Tab-separated table of C-alpha atoms and ligand atoms in Angstrom:
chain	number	residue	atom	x	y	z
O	1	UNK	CA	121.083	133.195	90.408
O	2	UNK	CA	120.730	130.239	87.813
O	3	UNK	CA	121.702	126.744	89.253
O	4	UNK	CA	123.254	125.203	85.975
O	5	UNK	CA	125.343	128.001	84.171
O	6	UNK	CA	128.428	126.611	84.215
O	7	UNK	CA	128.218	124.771	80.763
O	8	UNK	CA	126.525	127.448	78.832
O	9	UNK	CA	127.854	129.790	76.630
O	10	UNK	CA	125.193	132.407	76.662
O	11	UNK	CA	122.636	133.900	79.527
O	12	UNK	CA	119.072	131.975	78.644
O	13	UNK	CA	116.474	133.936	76.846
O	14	UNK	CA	114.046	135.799	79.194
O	15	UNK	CA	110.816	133.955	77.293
O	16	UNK	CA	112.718	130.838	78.000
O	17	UNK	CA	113.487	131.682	81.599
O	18	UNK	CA	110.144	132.564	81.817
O	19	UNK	CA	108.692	129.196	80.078
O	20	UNK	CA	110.734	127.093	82.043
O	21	UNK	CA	110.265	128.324	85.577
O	22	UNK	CA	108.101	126.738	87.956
O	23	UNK	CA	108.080	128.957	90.845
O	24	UNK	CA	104.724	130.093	90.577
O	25	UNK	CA	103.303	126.203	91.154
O	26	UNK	CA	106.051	125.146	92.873
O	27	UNK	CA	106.241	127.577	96.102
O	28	UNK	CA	104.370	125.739	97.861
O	29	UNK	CA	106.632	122.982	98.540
O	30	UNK	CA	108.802	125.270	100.364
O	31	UNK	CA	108.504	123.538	103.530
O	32	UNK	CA	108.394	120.312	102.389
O	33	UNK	CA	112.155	121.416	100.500
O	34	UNK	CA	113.434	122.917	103.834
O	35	UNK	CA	112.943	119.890	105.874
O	36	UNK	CA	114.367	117.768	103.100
O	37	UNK	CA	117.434	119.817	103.195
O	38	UNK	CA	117.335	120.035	106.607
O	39	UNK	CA	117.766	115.956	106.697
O	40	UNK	CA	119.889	115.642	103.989
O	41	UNK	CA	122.624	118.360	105.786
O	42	UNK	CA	122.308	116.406	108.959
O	43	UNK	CA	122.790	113.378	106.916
O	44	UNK	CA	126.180	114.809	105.333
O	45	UNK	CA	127.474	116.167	108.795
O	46	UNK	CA	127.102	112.823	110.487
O	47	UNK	CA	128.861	110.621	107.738
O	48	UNK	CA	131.834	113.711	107.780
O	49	UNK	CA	130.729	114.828	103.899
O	50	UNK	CA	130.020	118.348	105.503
O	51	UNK	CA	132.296	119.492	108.511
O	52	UNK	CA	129.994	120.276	111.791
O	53	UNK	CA	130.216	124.082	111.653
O	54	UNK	CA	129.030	123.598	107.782
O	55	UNK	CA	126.413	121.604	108.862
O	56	UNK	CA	125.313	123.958	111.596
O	57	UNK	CA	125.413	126.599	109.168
O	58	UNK	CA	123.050	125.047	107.276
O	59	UNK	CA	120.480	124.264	109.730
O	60	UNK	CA	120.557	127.724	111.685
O	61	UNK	CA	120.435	129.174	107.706
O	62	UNK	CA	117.320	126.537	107.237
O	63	UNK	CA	115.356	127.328	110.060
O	64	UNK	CA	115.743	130.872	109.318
O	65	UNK	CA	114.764	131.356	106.060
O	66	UNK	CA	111.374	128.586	107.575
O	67	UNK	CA	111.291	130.662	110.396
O	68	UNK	CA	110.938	133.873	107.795
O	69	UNK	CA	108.174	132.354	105.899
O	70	UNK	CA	105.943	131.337	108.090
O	71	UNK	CA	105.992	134.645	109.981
O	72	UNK	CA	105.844	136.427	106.670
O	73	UNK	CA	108.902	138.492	107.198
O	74	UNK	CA	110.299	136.916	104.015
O	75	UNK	CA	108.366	136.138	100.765
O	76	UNK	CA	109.116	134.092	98.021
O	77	UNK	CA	111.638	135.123	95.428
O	78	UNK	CA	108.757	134.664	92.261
O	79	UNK	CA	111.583	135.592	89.562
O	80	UNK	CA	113.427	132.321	91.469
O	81	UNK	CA	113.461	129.310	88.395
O	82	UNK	CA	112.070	127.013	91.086
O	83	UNK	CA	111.461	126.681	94.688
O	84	UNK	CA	114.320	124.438	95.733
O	85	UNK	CA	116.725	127.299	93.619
O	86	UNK	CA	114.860	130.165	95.538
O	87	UNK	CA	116.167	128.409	98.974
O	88	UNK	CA	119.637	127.383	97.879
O	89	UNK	CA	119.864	130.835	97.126
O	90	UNK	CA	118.378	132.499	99.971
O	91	UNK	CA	120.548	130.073	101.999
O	92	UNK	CA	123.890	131.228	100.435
O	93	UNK	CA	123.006	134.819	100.704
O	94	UNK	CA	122.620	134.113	104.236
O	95	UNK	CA	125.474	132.130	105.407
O	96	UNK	CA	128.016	132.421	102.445
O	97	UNK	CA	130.093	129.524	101.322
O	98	UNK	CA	128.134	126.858	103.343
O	99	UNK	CA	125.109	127.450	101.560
O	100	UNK	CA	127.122	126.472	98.449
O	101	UNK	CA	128.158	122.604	99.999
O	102	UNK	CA	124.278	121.751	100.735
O	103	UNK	CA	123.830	120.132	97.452
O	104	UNK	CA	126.523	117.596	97.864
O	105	UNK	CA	125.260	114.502	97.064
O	106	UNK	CA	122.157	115.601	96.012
O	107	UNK	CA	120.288	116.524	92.508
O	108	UNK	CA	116.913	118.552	92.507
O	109	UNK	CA	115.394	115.371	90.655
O	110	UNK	CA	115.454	113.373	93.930
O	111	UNK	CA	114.764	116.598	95.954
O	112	UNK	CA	111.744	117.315	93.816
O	113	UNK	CA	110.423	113.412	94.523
O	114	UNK	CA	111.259	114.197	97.601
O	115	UNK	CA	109.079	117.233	98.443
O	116	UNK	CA	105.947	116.225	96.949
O	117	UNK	CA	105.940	113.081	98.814
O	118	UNK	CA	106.292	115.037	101.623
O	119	UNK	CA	103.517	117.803	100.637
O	120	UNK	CA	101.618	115.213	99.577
O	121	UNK	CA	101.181	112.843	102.385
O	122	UNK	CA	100.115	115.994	104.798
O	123	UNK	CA	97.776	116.600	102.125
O	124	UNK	CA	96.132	113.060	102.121
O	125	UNK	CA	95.271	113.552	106.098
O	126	UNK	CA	93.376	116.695	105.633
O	127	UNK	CA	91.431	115.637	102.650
O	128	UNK	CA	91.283	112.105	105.235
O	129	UNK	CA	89.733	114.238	107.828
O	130	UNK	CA	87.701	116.238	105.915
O	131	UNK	CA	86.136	112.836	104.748
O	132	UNK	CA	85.595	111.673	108.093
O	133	UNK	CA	83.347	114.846	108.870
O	134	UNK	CA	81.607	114.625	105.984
O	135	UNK	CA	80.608	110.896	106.459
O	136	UNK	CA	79.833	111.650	109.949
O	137	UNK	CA	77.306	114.866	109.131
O	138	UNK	CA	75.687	112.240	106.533
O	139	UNK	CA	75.599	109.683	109.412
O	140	UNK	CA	73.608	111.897	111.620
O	141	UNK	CA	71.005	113.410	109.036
O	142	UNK	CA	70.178	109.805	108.697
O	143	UNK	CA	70.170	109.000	112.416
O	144	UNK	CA	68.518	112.524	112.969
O	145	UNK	CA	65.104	111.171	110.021
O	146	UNK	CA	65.079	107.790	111.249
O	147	UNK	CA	61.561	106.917	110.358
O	148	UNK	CA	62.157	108.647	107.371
O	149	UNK	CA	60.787	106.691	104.238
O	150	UNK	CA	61.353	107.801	100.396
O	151	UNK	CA	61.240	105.646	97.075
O	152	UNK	CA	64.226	104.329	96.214
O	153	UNK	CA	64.919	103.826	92.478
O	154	UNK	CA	66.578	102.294	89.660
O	155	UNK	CA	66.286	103.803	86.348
O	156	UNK	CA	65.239	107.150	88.110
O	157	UNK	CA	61.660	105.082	88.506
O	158	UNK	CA	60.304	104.671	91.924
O	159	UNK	CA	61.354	100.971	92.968
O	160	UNK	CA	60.897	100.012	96.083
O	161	UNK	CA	60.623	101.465	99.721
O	162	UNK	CA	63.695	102.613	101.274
O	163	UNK	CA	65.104	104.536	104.605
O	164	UNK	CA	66.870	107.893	104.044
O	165	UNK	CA	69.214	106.852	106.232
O	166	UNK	CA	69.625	104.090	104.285
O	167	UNK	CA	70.436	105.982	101.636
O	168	UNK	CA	72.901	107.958	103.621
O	169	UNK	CA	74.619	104.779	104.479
O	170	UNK	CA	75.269	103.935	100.567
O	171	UNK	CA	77.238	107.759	100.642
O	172	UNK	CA	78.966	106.508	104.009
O	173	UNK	CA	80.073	104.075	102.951
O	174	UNK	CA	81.370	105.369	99.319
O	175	UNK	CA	83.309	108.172	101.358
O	176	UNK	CA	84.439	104.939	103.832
O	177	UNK	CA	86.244	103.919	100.585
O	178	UNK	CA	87.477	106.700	99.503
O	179	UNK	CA	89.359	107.272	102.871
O	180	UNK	CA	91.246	103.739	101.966
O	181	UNK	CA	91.951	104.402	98.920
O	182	UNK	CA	93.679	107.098	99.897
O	183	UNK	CA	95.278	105.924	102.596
O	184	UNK	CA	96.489	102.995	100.539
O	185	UNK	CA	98.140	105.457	98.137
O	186	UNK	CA	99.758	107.131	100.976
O	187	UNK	CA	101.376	103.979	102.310
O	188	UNK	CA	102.609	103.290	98.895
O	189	UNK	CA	104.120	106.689	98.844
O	190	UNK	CA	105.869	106.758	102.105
O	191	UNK	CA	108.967	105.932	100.645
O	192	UNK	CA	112.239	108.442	100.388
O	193	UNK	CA	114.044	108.710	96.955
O	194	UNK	CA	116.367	111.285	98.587
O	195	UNK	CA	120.210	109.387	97.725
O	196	UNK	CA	118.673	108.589	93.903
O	197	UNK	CA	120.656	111.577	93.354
O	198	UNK	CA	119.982	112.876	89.471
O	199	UNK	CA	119.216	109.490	88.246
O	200	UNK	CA	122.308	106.894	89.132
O	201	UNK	CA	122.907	107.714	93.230
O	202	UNK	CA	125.759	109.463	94.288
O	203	UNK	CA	129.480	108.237	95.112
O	204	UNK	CA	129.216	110.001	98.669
O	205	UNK	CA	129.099	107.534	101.318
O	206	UNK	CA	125.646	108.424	101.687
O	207	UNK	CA	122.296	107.057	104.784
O	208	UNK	CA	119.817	106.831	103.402
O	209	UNK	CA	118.336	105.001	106.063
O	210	UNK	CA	119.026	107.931	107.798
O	211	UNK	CA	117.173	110.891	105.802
O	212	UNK	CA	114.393	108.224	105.319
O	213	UNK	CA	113.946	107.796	109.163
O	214	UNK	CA	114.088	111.875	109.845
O	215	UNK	CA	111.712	112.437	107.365
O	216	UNK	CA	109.336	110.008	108.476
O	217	UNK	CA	109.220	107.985	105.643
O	218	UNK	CA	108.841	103.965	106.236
O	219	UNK	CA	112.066	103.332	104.405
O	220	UNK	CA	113.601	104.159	101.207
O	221	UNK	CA	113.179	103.506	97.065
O	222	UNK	CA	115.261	101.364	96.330
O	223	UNK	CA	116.346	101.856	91.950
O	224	UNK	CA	117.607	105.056	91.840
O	225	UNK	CA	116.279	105.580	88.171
O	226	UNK	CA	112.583	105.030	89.379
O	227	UNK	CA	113.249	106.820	92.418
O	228	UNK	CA	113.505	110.000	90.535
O	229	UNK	CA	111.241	109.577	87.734
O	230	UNK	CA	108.414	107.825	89.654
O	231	UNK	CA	105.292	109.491	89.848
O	232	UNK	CA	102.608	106.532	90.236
O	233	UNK	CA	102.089	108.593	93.259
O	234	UNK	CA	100.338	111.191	91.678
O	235	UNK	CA	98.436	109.065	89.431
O	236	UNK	CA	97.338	106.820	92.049
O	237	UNK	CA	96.363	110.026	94.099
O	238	UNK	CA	94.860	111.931	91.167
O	239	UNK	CA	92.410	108.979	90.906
O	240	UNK	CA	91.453	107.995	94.244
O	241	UNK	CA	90.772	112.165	94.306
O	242	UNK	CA	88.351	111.427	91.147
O	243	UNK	CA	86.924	109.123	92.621
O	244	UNK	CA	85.715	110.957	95.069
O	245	UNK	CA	84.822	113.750	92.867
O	246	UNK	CA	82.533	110.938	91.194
O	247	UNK	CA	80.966	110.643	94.492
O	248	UNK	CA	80.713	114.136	95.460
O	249	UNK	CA	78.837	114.624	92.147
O	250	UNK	CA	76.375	111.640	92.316
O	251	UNK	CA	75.065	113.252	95.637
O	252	UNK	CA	74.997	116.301	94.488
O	253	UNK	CA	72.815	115.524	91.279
O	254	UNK	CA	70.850	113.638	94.033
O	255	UNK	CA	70.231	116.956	96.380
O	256	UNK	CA	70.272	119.029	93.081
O	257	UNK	CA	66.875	116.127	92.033
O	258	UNK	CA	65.310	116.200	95.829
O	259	UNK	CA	64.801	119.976	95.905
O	260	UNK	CA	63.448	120.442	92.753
O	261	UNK	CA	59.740	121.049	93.351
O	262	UNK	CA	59.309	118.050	91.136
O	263	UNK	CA	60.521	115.889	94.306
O	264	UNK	CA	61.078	118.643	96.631
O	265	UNK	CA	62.644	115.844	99.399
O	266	UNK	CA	64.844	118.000	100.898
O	267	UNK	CA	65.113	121.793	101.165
O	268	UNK	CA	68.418	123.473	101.203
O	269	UNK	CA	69.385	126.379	103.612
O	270	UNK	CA	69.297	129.380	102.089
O	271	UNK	CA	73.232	130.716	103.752
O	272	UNK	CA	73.945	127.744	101.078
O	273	UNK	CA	71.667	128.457	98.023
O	274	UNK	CA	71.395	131.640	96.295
O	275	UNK	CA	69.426	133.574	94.155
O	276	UNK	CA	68.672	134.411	90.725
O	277	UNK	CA	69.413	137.698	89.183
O	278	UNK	CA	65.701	138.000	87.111
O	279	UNK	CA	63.628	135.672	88.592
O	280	UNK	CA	62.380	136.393	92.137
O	281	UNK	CA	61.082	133.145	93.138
O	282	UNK	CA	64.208	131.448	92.974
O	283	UNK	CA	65.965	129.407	95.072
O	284	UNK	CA	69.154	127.870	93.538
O	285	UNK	CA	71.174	124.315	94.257
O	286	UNK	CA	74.794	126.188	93.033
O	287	UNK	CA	76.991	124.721	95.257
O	288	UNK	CA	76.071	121.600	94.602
O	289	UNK	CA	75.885	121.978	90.860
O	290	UNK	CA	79.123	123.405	90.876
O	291	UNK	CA	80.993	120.799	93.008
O	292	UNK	CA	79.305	118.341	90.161
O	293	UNK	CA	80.607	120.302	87.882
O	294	UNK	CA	84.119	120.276	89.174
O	295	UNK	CA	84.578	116.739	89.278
O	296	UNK	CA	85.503	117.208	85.518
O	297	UNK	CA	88.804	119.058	86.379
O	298	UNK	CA	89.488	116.152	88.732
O	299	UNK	CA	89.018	113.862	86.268
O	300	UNK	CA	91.159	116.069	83.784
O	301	UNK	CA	94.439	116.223	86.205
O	302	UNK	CA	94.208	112.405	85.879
O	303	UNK	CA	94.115	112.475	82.261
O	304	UNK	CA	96.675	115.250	82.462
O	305	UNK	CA	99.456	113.131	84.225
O	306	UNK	CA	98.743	109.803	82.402
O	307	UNK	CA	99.286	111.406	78.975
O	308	UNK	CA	102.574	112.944	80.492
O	309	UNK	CA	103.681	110.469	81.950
O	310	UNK	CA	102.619	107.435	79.041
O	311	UNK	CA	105.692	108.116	76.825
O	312	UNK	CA	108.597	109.173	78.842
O	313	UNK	CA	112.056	107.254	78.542
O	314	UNK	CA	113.807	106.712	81.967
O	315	UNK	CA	114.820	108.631	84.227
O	316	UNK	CA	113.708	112.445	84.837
O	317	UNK	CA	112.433	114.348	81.980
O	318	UNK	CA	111.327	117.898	82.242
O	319	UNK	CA	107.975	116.959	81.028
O	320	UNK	CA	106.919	115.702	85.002
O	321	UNK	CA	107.300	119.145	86.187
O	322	UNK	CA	103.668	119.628	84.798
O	323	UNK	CA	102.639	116.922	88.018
O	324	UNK	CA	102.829	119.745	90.113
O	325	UNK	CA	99.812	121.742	88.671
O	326	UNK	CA	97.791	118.594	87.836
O	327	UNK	CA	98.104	116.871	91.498
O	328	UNK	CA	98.069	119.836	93.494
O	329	UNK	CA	94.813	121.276	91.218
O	330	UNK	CA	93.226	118.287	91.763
O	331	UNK	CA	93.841	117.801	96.269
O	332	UNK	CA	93.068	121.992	95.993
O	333	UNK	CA	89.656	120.947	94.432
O	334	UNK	CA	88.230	118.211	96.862
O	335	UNK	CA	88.752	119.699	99.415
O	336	UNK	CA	87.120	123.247	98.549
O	337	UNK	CA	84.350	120.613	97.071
O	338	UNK	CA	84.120	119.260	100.583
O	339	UNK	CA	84.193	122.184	102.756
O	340	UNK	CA	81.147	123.418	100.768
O	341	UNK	CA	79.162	119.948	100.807
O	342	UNK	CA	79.969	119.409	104.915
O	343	UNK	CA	78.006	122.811	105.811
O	344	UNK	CA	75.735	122.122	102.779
O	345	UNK	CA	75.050	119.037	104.337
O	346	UNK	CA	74.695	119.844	107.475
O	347	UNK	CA	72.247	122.681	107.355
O	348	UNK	CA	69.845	120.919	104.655
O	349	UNK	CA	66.080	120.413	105.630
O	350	UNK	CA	64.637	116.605	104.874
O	351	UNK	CA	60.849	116.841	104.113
O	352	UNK	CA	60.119	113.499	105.563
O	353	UNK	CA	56.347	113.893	104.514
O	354	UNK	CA	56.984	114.558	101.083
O	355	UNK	CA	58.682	111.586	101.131
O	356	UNK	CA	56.385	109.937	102.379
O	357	UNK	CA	53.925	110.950	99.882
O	358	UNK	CA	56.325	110.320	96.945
O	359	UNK	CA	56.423	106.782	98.511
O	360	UNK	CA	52.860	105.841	98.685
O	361	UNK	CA	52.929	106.877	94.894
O	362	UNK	CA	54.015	104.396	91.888
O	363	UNK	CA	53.587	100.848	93.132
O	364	UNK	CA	56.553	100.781	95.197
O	365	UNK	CA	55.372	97.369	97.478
O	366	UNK	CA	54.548	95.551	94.145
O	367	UNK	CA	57.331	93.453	94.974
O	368	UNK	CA	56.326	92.831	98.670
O	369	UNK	CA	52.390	92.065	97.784
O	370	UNK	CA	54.367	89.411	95.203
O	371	UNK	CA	56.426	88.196	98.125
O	372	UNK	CA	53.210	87.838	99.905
O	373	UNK	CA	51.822	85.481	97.676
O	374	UNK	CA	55.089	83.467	98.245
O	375	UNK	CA	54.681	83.126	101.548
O	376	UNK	CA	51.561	81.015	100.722
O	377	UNK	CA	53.279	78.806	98.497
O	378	UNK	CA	52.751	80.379	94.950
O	379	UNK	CA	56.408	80.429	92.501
O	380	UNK	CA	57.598	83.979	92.460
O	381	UNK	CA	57.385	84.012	88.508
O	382	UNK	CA	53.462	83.297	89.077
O	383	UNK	CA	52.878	85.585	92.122
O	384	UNK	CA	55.037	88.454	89.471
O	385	UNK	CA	52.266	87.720	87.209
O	386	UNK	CA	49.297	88.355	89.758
O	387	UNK	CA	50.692	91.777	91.196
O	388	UNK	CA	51.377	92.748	87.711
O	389	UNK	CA	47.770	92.203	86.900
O	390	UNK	CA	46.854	93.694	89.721
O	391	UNK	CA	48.789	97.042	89.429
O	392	UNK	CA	47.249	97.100	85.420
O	393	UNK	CA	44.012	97.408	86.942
O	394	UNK	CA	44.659	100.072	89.748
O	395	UNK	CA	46.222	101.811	86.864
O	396	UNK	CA	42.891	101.538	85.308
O	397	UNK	CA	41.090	102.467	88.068
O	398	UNK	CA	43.075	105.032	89.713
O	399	UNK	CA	43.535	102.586	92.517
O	400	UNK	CA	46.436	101.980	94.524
O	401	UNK	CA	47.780	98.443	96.461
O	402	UNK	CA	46.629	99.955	99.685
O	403	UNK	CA	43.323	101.099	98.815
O	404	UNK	CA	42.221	98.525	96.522
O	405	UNK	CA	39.532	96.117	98.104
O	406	UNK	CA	39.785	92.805	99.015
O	407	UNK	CA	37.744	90.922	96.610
O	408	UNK	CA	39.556	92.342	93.929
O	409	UNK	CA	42.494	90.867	95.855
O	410	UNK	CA	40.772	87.718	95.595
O	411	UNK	CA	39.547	87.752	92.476
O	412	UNK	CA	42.679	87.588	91.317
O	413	UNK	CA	43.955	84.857	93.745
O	414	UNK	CA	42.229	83.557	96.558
O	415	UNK	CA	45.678	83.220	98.862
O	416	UNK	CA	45.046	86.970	99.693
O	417	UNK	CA	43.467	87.615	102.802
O	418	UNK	CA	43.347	91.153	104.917
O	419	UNK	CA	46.570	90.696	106.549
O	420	UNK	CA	47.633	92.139	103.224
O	421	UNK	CA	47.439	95.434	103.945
O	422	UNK	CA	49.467	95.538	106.613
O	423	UNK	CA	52.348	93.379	104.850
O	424	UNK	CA	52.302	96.043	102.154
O	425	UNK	CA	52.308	99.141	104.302
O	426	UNK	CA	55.402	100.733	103.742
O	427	UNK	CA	56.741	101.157	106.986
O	428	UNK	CA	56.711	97.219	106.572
O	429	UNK	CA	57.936	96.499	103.710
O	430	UNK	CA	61.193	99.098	104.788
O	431	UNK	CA	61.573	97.505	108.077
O	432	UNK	CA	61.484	93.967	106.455
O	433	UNK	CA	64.372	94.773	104.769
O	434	UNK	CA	66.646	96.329	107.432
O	435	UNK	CA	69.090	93.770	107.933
K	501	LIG	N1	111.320	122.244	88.862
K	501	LIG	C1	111.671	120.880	88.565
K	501	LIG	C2	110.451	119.981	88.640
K	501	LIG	O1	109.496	120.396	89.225
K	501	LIG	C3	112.691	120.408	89.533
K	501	LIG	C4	113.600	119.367	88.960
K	501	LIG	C5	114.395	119.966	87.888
K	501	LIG	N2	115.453	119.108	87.489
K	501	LIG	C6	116.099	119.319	86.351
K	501	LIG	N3	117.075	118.550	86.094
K	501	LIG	N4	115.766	120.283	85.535
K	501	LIG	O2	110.407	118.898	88.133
């Protein structure tokens, strides 16, 4: 059954049928359509648009087809054009004539707008949730390897001493973010276009306040023409979710780096490595490379709706149906990217003595032995100049901070004394900068 045959002269082409059907995306907004309707035939029965037994036909034919669904006893019509034509349809063939008055008032341009607000605000509180676990698994491998010191860097060059769980916290707190983001989004969202109608409203005496309020939404759009051919929703959306994805794929280049046997900081359980098909000995990081590589097709579903949407006149132009695939692509992706990096997470092995070992390496309380000097009066810029010396001719020497005596300390400035040592231990120098 085609919606929209009434002006056309000639059945549609089957390639064109095919082209222009989004059923296969779409499907999944069945619910989301079904409650919609379900509010919008209340709506009508209240303000005497639909006569009570109408409306009740309605709802018991709503709840049905729902009620079919979930249960599995009915299945999607896939040769439907789209999935709020599959449940008009189903609805008529169920009750009749009724099923025929439900789109009173009503175009599938604000019921579309409709249904992926809808879809899409249940979606933001898993991927919410899933967040939440995440930062709390990273919370307690840092809590669990308290003493736990590594090199921090910049420039991927071993900078000064830092906590793991420090460096948990900067992933905490990245994640924190993310969950605002999102939820910011989502309060932007929460408004119903239902009443935009195809583009100018509808001459039925319409409340709106009232399908707003039943389907939870904190009020309703108010221009009909951006009501139905807004979609900042999905862009806003689509790039908190990148976002994320950039963050997902920072720490996993980070765990990809730390068990490398270069660093080898951390070491991954093996339920959540795998193998290599030639080479016996290995021990692969694929999860996290590929939820670093997926942050690409994140980033693409952004790029995807801003081109489509960047040209389009007002109101609703077919062109937005392609939001569908790009927003739904890119929620499907984060959170199969974060059900693999919370286990991931969870199970990985931190190798606090390699660490450690990395940490006593390259210098990395250079900046504290300067600091020392400070202490005793000496500018920074001249203190810089001392430890710089002084890490030259360990360098030369094969010497380190630690183990370098302390006349060569004082040949190079007679401020030093042996309390050095223990300023520039690295426990010290991390704990001097816990704050
Ligand atoms: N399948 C369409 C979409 O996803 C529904 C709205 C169609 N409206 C229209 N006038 N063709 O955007």
């Amino acid at each position: 059954m085609k919606l929209w045959t009434g002006r056309l002269g000639k059945e549609t082409a089957r390639a064109a049928d095919d082209f222009n059907a989004s059923i296969a995306v779409d499907s999944r907004l069945a619910r989301a359509d079904i409650a919609g309707s379900l509010a919008h035939a209340e709506m009508l029965t209240r303000q005497g648009v639909l006569t009570a037994a109408d409306g009740e036909a309605i709802r018991e034919g709503l709840e049905g087809i729902l009620a079919g669904l979930e249960s599995g006893a009915l299945a999607v019509d896939m040769g439907a054009e789209d999935v709020h034509t599959f449940v008009e349809a189903e609805l008529t063939r169920r009750i009749g004539e009724a099923g025929k008055r439900l789109h009173t008032g009503r175009s599938r341009n604000d019921q579309v707008a409709t249904d992926l607000r809808l879809y899409l605000r249940e979606q933001c509180g898993e991927i919410c949730k899933l967040l939440g676990d995440f930062i709390d698994v990273l919370h307690r491998q840092g809590g669990a390897n308290a003493g736990a010191i590594l090199p921090g860097y910049t420039h991927l060059q071993r900078a000064q001493p830092v906590l793991f769980a420090q460096h948990m916290l900067a992933y905490e707190e990245m994640f924190a973010r993310d969950i605002g983001r999102i939820r910011d989004a989502q309060r932007r969202m929460n408004v119903c276009p239902l009443g935009s109608g195809a583009l100018a409203g509808t001459g039925y005496p319409i409340d709106r306040a009232f399908t707003a309020q039943a389907l939870g939404f904190d009020g309703f759009t108010v221009s009909t023409l951006d009501g139905v051919s807004d979609r900042d929703f999905c862009m806003e959306l689509a790039a908190a979710l990148s976002i994320v994805m950039v963050h997902l794929s920072r720490l996993s280049e980070e765990l990809i780096l730390w068990c490398s046997w270069e660093f080898k900081f951390i070491e991954l359980d093996d339920a959540y490595t795998t193998g290599s098909s030639i080479m016996p000995q290995k021990k692969n990081p694929d999860l996290a490379e590929l939820i670093r590589g997926k942050s690409g097709r994140v980033f693409g579903d952004l790029m995807g709706l801003l081109a489509m949407m960047k040209g389009l006149p007002l109101a609703y132009n077919k062109d937005m149906q392609e939001d569908k695939e790009a927003i739904f692509d890119a929620f499907d992706t984060v959170r199969a990217c974060l059900e693999a990096a919370i286990p991931m997470a969870e199970t990985m092995k931190i190798l606090p003595g390699n660490m450690r070992a990395a940490a006593a390496g390259g210098f990395i309380n250079a900046t504290d032995c300067a600091d020392y000097l400070v202490g005793k009066g000496l500018p920074f810029r001249e203190a810089y100049g001392v430890v710089g010396a002084l890490v030259a001719a360990c360098l030369a020497d094969g010497s380190t901070l630690e183990t370098l005596p302390l006349e060569r300390y004082r040949e190079a400035s007679a401020l030093f004394d042996d309390d050095i040592y223990a300023y520039i231990a690295l426990e010290a120098c991390a704990a001097r900068r816990r704050k």
